[in-house]
Structure formats: structure tokens, C-alpha cells
Coordinates of C-alpha atoms and ligand atoms in Angstrom, one line a residue:
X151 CA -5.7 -5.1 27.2
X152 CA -7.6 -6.1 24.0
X153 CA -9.0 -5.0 21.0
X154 CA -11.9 -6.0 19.5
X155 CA -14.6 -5.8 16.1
X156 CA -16.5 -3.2 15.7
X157 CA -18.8 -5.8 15.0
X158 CA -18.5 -8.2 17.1
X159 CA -17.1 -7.7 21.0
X160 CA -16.3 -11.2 20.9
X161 CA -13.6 -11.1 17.9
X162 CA -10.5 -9.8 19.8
X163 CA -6.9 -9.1 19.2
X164 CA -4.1 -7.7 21.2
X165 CA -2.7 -4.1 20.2
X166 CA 0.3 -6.0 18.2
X167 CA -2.2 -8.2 16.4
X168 CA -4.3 -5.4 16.1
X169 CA -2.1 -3.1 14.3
X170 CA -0.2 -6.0 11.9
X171 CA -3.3 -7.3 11.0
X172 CA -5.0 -4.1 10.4
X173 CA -9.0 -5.2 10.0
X174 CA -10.6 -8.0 11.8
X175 CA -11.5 -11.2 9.9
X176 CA -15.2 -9.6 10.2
X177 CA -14.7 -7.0 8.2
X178 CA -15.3 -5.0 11.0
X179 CA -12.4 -2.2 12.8
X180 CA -10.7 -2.9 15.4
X181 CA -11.0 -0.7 18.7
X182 CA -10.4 -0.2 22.6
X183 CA -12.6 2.0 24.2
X184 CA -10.2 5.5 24.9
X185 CA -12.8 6.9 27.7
X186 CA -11.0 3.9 29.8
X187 CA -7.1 5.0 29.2
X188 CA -6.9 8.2 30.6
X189 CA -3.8 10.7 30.0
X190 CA -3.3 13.6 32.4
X191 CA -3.6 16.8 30.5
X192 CA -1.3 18.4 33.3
X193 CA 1.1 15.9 33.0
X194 CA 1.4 15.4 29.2
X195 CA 1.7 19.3 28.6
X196 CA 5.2 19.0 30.4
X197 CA 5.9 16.5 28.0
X198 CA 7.8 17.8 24.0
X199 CA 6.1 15.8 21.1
X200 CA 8.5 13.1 21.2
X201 CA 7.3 12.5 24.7
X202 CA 3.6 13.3 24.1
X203 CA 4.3 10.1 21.2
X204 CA 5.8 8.1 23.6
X205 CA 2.7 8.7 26.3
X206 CA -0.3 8.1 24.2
X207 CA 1.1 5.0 22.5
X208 CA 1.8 3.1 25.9
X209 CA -1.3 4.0 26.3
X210 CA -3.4 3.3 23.6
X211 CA -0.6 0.0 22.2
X212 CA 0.3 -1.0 25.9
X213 CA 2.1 -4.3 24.3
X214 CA 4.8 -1.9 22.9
X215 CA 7.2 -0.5 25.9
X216 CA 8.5 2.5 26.2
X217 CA 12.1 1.2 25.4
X218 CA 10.7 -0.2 21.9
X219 CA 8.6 3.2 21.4
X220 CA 11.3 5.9 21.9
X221 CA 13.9 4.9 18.7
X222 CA 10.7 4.3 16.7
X223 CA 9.6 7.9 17.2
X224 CA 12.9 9.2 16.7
X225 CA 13.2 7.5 13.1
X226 CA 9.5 8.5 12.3
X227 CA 9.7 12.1 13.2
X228 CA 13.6 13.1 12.5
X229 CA 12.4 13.2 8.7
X230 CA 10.1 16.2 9.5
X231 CA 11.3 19.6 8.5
X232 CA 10.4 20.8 11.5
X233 CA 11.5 20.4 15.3
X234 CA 7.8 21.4 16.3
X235 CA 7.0 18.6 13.7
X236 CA 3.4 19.8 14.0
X237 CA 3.3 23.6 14.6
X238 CA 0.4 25.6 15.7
X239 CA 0.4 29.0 14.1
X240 CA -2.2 32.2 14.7
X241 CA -3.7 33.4 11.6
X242 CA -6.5 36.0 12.4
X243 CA -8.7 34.5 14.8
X244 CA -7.8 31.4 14.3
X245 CA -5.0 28.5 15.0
X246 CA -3.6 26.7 12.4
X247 CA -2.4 23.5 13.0
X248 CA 0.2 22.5 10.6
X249 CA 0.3 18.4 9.7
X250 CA 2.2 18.9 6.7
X251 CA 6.1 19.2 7.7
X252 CA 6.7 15.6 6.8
X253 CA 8.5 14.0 4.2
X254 CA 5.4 13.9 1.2
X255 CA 4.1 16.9 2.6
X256 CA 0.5 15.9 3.9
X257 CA -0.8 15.2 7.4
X258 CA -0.7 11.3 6.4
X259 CA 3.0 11.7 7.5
X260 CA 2.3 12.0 10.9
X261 CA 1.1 8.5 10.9
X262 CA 3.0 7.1 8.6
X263 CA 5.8 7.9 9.3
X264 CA 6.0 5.5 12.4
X265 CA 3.7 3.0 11.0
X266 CA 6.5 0.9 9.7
X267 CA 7.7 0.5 12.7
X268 CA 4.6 -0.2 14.6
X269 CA 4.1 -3.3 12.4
X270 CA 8.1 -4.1 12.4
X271 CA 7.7 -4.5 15.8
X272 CA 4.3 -6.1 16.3
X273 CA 6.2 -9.1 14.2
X274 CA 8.8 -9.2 16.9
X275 CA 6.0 -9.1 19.5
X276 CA 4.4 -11.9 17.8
X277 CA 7.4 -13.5 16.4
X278 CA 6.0 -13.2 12.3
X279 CA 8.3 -14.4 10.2
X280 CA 5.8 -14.0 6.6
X281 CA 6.2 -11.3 4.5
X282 CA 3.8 -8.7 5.6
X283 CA 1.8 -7.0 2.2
X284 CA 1.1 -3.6 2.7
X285 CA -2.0 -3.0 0.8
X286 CA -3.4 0.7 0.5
X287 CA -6.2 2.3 -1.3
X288 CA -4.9 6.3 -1.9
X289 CA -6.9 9.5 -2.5
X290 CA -3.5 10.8 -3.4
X291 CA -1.9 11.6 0.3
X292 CA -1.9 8.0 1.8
X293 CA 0.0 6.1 -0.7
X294 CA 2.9 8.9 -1.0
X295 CA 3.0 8.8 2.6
X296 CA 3.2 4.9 2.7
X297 CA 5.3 4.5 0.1
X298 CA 7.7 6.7 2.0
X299 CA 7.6 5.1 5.1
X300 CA 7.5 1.4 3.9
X301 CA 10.4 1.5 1.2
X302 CA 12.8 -1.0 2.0
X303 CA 11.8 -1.9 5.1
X304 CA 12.7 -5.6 5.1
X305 CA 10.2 -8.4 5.1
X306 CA 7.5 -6.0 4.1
X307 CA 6.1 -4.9 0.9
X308 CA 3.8 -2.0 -0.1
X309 CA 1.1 -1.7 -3.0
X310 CA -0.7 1.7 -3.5
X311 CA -3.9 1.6 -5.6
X312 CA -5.0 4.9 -6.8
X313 CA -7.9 6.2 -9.1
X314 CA -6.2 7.0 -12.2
X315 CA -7.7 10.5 -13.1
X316 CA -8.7 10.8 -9.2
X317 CA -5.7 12.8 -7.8
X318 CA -3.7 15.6 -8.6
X319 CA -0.4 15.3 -11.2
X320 CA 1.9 16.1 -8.2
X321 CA 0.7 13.4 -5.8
X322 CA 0.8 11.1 -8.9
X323 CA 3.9 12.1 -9.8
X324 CA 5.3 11.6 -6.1
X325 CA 3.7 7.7 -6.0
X326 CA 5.2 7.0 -10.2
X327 CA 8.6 7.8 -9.1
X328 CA 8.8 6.0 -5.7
X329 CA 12.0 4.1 -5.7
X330 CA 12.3 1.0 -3.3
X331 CA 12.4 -2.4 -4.3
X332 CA 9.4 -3.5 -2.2
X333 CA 6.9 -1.1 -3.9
X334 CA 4.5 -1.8 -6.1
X335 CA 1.9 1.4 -7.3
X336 CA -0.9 0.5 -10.1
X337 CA -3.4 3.4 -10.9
X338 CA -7.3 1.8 -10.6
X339 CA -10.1 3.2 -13.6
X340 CA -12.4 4.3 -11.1
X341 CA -12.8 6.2 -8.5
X342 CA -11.3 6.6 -4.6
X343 CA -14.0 4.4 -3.5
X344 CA -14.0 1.8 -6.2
X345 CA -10.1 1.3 -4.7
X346 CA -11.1 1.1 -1.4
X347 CA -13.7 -1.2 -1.9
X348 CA -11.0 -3.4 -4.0
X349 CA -8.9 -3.6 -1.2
X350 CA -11.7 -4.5 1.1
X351 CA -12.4 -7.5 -1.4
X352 CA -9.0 -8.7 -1.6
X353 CA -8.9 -8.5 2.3
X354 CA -11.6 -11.0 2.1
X355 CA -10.2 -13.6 -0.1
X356 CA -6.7 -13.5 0.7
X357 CA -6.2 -15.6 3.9
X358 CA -2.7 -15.6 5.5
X359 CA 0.3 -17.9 5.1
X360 CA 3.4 -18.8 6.9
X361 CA 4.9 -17.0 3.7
X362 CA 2.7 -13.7 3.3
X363 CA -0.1 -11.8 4.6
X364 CA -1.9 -8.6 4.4
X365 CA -2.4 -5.5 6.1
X366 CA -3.5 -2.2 5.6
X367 CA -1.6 1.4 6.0
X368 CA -5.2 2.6 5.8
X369 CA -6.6 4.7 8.6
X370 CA -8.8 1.9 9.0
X371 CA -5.5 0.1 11.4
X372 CA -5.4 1.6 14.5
X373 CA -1.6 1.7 14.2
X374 CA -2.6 4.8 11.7
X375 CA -4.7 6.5 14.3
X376 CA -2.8 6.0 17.6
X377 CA 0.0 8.4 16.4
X378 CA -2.7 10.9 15.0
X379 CA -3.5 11.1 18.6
X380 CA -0.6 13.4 19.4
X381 CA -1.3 16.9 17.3
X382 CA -4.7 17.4 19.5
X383 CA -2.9 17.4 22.6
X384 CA 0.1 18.9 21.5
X385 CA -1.7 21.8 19.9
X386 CA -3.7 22.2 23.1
X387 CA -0.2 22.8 25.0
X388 CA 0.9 25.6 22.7
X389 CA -2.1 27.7 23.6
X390 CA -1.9 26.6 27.0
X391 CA 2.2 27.8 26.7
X392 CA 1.3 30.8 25.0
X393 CA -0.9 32.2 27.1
X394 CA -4.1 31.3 25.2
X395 CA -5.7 29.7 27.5
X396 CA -5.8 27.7 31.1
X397 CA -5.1 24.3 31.8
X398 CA -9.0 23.5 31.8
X399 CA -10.6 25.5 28.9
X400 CA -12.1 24.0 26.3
X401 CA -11.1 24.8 22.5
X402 CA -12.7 23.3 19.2
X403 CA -11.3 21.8 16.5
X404 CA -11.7 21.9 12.6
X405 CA -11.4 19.1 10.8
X406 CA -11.3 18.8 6.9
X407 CA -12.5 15.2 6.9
X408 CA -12.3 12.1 4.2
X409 CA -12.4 8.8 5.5
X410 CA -12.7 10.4 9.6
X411 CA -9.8 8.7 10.7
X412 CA -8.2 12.5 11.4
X413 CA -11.3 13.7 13.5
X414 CA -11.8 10.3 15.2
X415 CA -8.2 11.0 16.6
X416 CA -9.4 14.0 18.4
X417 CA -12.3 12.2 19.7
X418 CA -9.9 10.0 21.5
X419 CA -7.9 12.5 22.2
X420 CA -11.0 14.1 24.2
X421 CA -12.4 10.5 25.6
X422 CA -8.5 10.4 27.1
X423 CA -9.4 13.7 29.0
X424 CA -8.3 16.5 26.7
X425 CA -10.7 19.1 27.1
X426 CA -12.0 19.2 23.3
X427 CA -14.7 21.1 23.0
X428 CA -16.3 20.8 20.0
X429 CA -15.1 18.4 16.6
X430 CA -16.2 19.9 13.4
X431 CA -16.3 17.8 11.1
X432 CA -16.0 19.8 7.3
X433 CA -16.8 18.4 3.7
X434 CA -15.9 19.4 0.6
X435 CA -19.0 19.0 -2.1
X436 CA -19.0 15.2 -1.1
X437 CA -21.2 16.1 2.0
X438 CA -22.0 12.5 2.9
X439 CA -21.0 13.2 6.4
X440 CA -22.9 16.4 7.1
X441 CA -25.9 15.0 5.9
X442 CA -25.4 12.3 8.8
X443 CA -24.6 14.1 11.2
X444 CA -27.3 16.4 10.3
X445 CA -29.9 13.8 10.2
X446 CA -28.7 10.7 11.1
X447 CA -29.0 9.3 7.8
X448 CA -25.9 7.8 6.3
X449 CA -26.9 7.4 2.5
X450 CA -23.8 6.6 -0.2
X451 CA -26.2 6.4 -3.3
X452 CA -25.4 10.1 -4.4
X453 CA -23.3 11.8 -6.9
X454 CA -19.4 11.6 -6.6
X455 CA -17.7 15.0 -7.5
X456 CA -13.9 15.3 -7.7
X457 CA -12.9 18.7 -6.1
X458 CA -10.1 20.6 -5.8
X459 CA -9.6 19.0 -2.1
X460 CA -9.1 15.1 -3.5
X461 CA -8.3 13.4 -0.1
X462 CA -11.7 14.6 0.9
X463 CA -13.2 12.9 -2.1
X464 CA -15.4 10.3 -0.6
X465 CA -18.8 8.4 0.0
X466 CA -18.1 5.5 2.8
X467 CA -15.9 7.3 5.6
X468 CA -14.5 3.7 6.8
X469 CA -13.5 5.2 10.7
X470 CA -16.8 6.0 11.4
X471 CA -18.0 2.6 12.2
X472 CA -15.8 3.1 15.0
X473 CA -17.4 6.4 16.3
X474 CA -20.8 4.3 15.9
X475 CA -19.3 1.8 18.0
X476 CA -17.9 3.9 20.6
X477 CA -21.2 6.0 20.9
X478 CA -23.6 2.7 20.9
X479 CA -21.4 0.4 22.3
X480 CA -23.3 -2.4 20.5
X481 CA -21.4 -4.5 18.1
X482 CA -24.8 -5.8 16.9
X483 CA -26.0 -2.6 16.0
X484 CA -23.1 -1.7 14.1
X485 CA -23.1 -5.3 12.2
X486 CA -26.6 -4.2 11.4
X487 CA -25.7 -0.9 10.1
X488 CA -22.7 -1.7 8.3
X489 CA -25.2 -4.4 6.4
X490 CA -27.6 -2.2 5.3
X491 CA -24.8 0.6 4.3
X492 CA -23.2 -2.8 1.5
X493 CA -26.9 -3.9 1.1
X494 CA -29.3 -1.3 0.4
X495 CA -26.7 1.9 0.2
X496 CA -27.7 3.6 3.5
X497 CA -28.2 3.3 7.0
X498 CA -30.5 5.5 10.0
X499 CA -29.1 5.9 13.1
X500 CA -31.8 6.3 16.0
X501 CA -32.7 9.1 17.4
X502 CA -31.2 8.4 20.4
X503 CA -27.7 7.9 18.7
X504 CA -27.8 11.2 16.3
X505 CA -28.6 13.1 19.9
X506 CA -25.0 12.0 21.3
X507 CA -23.2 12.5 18.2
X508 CA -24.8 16.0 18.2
X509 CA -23.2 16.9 21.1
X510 CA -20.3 16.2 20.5
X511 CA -19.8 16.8 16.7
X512 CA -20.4 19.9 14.5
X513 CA -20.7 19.4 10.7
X514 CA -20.1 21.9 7.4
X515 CA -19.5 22.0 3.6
X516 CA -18.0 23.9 1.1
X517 CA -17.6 23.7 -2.2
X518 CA -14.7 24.4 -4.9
X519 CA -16.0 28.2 -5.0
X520 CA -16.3 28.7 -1.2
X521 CA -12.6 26.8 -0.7
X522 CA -11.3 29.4 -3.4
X523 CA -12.7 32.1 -1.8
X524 CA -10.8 31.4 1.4
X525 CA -7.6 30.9 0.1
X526 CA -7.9 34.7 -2.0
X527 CA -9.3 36.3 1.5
X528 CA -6.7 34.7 3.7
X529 CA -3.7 35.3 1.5
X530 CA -5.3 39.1 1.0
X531 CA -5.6 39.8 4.6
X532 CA -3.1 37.3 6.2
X533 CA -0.4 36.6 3.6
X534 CA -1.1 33.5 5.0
X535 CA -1.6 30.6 2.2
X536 CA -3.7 27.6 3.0
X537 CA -4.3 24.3 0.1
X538 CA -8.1 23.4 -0.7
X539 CA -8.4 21.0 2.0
X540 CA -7.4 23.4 5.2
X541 CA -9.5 26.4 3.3
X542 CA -12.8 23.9 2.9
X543 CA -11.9 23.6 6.9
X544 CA -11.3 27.2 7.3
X545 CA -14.9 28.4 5.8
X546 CA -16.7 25.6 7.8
X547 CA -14.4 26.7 11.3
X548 CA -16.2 30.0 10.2
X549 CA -20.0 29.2 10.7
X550 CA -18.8 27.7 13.7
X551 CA -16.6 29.8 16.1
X552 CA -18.0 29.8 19.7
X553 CA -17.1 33.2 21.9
X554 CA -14.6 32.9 24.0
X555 CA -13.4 29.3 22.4
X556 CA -10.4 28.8 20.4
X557 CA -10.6 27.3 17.4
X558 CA -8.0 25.1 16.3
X559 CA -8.2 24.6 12.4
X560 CA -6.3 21.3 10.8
X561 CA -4.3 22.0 7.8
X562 CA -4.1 18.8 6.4
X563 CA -1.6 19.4 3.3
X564 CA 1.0 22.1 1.8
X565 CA -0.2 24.8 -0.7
X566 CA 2.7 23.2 -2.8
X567 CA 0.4 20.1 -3.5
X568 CA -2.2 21.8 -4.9
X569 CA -0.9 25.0 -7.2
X570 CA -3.5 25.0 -9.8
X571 CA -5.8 25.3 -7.4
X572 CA -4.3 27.7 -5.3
X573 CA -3.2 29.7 -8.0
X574 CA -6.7 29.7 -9.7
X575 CA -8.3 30.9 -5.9
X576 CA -5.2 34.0 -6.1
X577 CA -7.0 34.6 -9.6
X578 CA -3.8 33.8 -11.6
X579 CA -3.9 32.3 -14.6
X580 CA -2.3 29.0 -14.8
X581 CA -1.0 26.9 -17.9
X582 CA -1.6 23.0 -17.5
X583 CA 2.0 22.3 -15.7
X584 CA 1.7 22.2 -11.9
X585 CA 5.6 21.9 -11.8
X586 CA 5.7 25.5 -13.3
X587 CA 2.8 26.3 -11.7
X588 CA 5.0 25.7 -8.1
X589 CA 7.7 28.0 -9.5
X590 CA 4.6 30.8 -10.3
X591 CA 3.3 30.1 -6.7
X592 CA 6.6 30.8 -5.3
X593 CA 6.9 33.8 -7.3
X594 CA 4.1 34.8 -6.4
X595 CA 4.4 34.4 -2.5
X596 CA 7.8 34.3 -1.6
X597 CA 6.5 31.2 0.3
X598 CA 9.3 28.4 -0.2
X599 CA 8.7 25.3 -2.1
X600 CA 8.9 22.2 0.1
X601 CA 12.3 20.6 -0.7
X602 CA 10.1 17.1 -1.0
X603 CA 8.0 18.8 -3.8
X604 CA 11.2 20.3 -5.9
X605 CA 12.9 18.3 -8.4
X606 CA 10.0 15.6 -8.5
X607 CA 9.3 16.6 -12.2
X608 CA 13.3 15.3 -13.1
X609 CA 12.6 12.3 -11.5
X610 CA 12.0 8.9 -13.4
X611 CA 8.9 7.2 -13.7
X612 CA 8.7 3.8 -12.3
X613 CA 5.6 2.9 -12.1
X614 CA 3.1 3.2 -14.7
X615 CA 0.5 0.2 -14.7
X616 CA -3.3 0.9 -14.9
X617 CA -5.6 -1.7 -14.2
X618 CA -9.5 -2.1 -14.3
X619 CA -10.9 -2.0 -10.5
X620 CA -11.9 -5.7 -11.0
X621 CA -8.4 -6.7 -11.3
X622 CA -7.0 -5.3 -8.4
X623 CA -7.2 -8.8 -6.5
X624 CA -5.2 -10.5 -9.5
X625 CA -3.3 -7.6 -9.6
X626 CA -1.5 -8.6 -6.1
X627 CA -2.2 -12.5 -6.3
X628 CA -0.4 -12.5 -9.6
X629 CA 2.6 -10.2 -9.2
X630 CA 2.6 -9.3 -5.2
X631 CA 2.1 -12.3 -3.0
X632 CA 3.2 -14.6 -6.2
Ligands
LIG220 C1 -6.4 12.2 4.1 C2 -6.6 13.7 4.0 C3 -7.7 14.3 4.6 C4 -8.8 13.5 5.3 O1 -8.4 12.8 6.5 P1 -9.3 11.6 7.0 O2 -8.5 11.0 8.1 O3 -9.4 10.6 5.9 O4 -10.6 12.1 7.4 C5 -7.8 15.7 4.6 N1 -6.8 16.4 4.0 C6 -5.8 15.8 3.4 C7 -4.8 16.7 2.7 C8 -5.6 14.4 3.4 O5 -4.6 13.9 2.8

């Protein structure tokens, strides 16, 4: 089986390749098609989430074997605070799929966690002896996350680029104090995107050595994805298991989407023959993506607001060049697309195009107002608290809820991240502190503080370079790859 561009069908790689190299030379993604490696539903619900891992990773990476995959996902997920490691809990009408039980408290874990070990082992697949440089662009959860799972893992190194007044103190306080002597963390001026695009320039000029090369631990490596695969189904077994629902039915899912590497998950998941109904897709005010998939109009040249949901905080959603492959199935036409989006700023799909994507894919915003108002209502008439991100998801799930249709909402990050914005949404008044601001949430809700989150504030700070975007290449020629 191979992998290949999203913009061009002829540029391939095999899974291992795929993962440890993490874009194609192109600039383009790479991708298999999932519609062609079915799972059986039946079969995977007898399966517990180690299991579920194991069978969608054989599947989607077939050049790992099962042998290779079982002590990886034993390492990855033994870290999570939970033996569900991503529990489904009923709140109101709705389920709440919990991503956040993992070590830095935000979905990212999930994939990251095992990550390290995807690309440990594609090296042994491919016998790599260079250094492999982790290099990843962070809206605040993906560099905590790959921090985590890369420190000290030997012959790799990590760098996490993040906007400097683009995330919130506690996810910068998590990357400054990272320990591991393979980490390197350098706050960007500018914003989520000016990283991202950094990182898309240095994986341009830097070409690989026998000594060192580059990947990414962005959602834009299918190694990130694969594992993101899981939750959908496993979610879908808990209802099945409870009762909710029969083997068969469909049920919707919420997504609170950034870069759409979460959501493009469950469209695998639902190519692979999970019955997914619906994907919502919901934005925060950067509503990029429900102006798309609202008209088919893909147009970056708007304003950039920072919200109280960061990771959300986002013009080019990189994983959707794959859904535009997937649904066209023209490398061309993606080339083309992906052209005009660096060239001119924005992109039409055809008609034709929008039409499939419609039928698949629901779309929502909400602002910092309509995301406060959730959490208040929820915690009023649930005691059930939920951070920006799942209550942006939450108001969009809202305007969406089909009869008869669960709908699965994805809580992408603890309360605990966020405080001042949760406590501001409970109408508390907060100081400018977020560590004392977790000890007034806790007061406040009896709700536990994650033991990741406690303590960060007596840690030491590490880390404390700030660059200008445009030095981010020198940044990791000079003191990285040197
Ligand atoms: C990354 C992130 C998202 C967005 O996920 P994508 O895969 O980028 O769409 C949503 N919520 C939180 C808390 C995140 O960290």
C-alpha cells in the first residue's frame, strides 16, 4: 500500500515514509484513500481501545505489525488518567466525548502520545540512522503535547514555535518549563499562522542528510491522524453498549475545528464504514471554514481575531487539502487550488464539489459571547463544565441536532486550560493570575484540578527565546540541525 501527494498521485511514499517524513517534497499531504480499508463496525465494537488502536493502524499504517503496534499503544495511552482514555459522557441531550485525559490535558494527546513511536519505528522500518527534527508550529495544545511525547526520545529532537501573545499563560507556561534535553521552544512575534507558514518555509529549504532531517508532529503527518481515528469509533461503541443505539444507526458528530485534522479523522472513520452521520464542523469568530463550506469559497484575506478558544485560531486549515483530495480525487485540481490559496489568497471550489461536501459536512460559528454563554447555561443546568473550545462546539451541535440522531460533541481540552475564560463565562471576577484563577475554579466547582495542570506555576522556566517570524529558518539552522 502507498501513500501519495495531495497534489500529485504520482509522488508516493509507503506508510513508514509517510509518517517520518511527514509532508511530501511537493508541499502537498500525504494520503491513502480510507473508503478502500474497510473496518467492520461489528467486529471492532468487541474490541477495548487498546484494540480499536491496534485495528485501525494495521489498517491505515499496514507496514507497522501488530507485534510492533501493541507496546507502542501501551506506552502512549498508560500516561492517560483514565482507563476509558477517551470517555463518552451524557450531558443533557448530548454526548460528550472527552479527549483531554492525557498528560497536557488537550485532545492533541491522543495523537501524540504515540507519535513518537510511530516515527521511532518507521526509522527501524527504514533503517534511518539521522537525527530526526521534530519541527512544530503550536496554537498552544500541539507543542505541550509534542513536547511531552518527544522528550528524550533518542535520536530525535523537538522544536515548538508558538505566537508569543497568541496562547494562553498556562499552555505557555506548560511549553517554558519542558524539561528534556532534546527540546528546543522559541515563542514567534506573530501570529498562529505566521508559525505555520515558517515551518512550511523551512520545510522547503532544508533538504535531508545522512545526519539530520525534518518532520512535522503537525496534524498535517498522517501519523497524527491515524490514532485520532480511534475516539469516533470508540465513542460509537459506548452508545451502542449503553443501549443508545443499534449496531447500524447513524449519530453526528461536533467538531470544534482549527487546522481540521480532528474532523478529517471522523471522516475516515466514516469512509472505513462507521456509520457517521453528519460531521459539523464549528468555528470560533475565525469562520474561514463555514464560509467554505457555506459557499465554496475558501478566502484567507480576512481579519484574524484571537478568542478565548486559541487552538481554533486560524485562517489556512492545512488537513483540508486532503478532504479536497479525497472528495475530487484530482491531484491537479488540488495543485491548482492550493496555488491560488498562496497566490491570490483564496480559492472556489465547483459547484459540483461544494454539493458533496454538503452532504456530508455541516458548518457553525460562535463567538467569545455565544461560547460564554454555554459554559454559564451548561454549568447552571448540568454542573457540567466545558472550556471555550467544546462550548463553541456545544452552541454549533445546537443549531444542528437531527431527531432521533445522537449527537456526539468533541471536547477538545480541560476547563483547567482556560480559567479566565471559564471563570469570566460563570460571571466571576478574576484577577490577572490563571494559576489562582485554577484554585478559584476549583473552589468554585469542586471539579478537580488535573494533576498535569497543578504545580506548573513552581516550575522553572527554561525556555524563554523570542524570535521575529522571519528568523525561524535561522532559528533551527543555527542552533537545531547545527
Ligand atoms: C487543536 C485543537 C482544536 C482543533 O483541532 P484541529 O484538528 O486542528 O481541527 C480544537 N480544540 C483544541 C483544544 C485543540 O487543541
Amino acid at each position: 500500500m502507498q501513500y501519495n501527494s495531495t497534489r500529485n498521485h504520482k509522488q508516493t511514499a509507503s506508510p513508514a515514509e509517510a509518517v517520518l517524513r511527514g509532508i511530501a517534497p511537493d508541499g502537498g499531504l500525504y494520503l491513502c484513500d480510507p473508503a478502500t480499508l474497510p473496518l467492520d463496525p461489528a467486529e471492532m465494537l468487541q474490541k477495548d481501545f487498546a484494540g480499536m488502536a491496534e485495528a485501525v493502524l494495521v489498517r491505515l499504517l499496514p507496514d507497522y505489525t501488530p507485534e510492533m503496534l501493541r507496546p507502542m499503544i501501551a506506552a502512549a495511552y498508560g500516561k492517560f488518567d483514565t482507563a476509558d482514555i477517551t470517555p463518552l459522557v451524557m450531558v443533557g441531550d448530548y454526548h460528550v466525548l472527552e479527549l483531554f485525559h492525557g498528560p497536557t490535558c488537550a485532545f492533541k494527546d491522543v495523537a501524540l502520545s504515540l507519535l513518537p513511536y510511530l516515527i521511532t519505528g518507521a526509522k527501524q522500518l527504514l533503517n534511518d540512522k539521522a537525527k530526526t527534527v521534530i519541527l512544530t508550529a503550536t496554537s498552544g495544545d500541539t507543542g505541550k503535547a509534542a513536547l511531552e511525547g518527544f522528550c528524550d526520545v533518542t535520536s530525535t529532537s523537538i522544536v515548538a514555535f508558538y505566537p508569543k501573545d497568541g496562547v494562553s499563560k498556562i499552555q505557555e507556561r506548560q511549553m517554558v518549563t519542558q524539561r528534556g534535553k532534546n527540546v528546543s521552544v522559541a515563542a514567534v512575534r506573530g501570529n498562529f499562522d505566521d508559525a505555520q507558514t515558517g515551518v512550511k518555509h523551512i520545510f522547503a529549504e532544508v533538504k535531508p542528510t545522512e545526519k539530520a532531517e525534518l518532520s512535522s508532529a503537525n496534524s498535517i503527518n498522517i501519523g497524527r491522524l491515524a490514532p485520532q481515528v480511534v475516539y469516533y469509533f470508540r465513542a460509537y461503541g459506548d452508545l451502542v453498549k449503553s443501549g443508545r443505539i443499534h449496531l447500524g444507526d447513524v449519530v453526528d458528530y461536533t467538531v470544534p475545528t482549527g487546522n481540521f485534522g480532528d474532523i478529517l479523522a471522523g471522516y475516515f472513520a466514516r469512509q472505513m464504514g462507521l456509520p457517521v452521520g453528519r460531521l459539523i464542523c464549528a468555528s470560533n469568530a475565525n469562520d474561514v471554514l463555514t464560509e467554505f463550506l457555506t459557499t465554496g469559497r475558501y478566502d484567507k484575506r480576512r481579519p484574524f481575531y484571537k478568542t478565548t478558544s486559541p487552538s481554533m485560531d486560524i485562517l489556512v486549515s492545512s488537513n483540508l487539502e486532503r478532504l479536497l483530495y479525497l472528495v475530487s480525487q484530482d491531484a491537479s485540481c488540488v495543485e491548482r487550488l492550493m496555488r491560488e490559496l498562496n497566490t491570490q489568497g483564496w480559492y472556489q471550489v465547483s459547484g459540483w464539489m461544494l454539493e458533496q461536501l454538503r452532504a456530508v459536512f455541516g458548518c457553525g460559528c460562535c463567538d467569545d459571547a455565544g461560547a460564554a454563554e454555554v459554559i454559564g447555561r451548561v454549568w447552571r443546568k448540568h454542573r457540567y463544565l466545558c472550556d471555550p473550545h467544546t462550548a463553541v462546539a456545544w452552541a454549533v451541535a445546537e443549531k444542528h441536532t437531527r431527531e432521533g440522531v445522537p449527537m456526539v460533541v468533541l471536547s477538545t481540552a480541560s476547563p483547567y486550560k482556560f480559567p479566565a475564560a471559564v471563570l469570566h463565562a460563570l460571571g466571576e471576577a478574576s484577577g490577572d493570575d490563571e494559576f489562582a484563577m485554577m484554585e478559584q475554579l476549583h473552589a468554585l466547582t469542586g471539579m478537580d484540578i488535573p494533576k498535569n495542570l497543578r504545580g506548573l506555576e513552581g516550575r522553572p522556566v527554561l525556555h524563554t527565546d523570542v524570535i521575529d517570524k522571519d528568523a525561524m529558518l535561522d532559528y533551527v539552522l543555527s542552533d537545531v540541525l547545527k
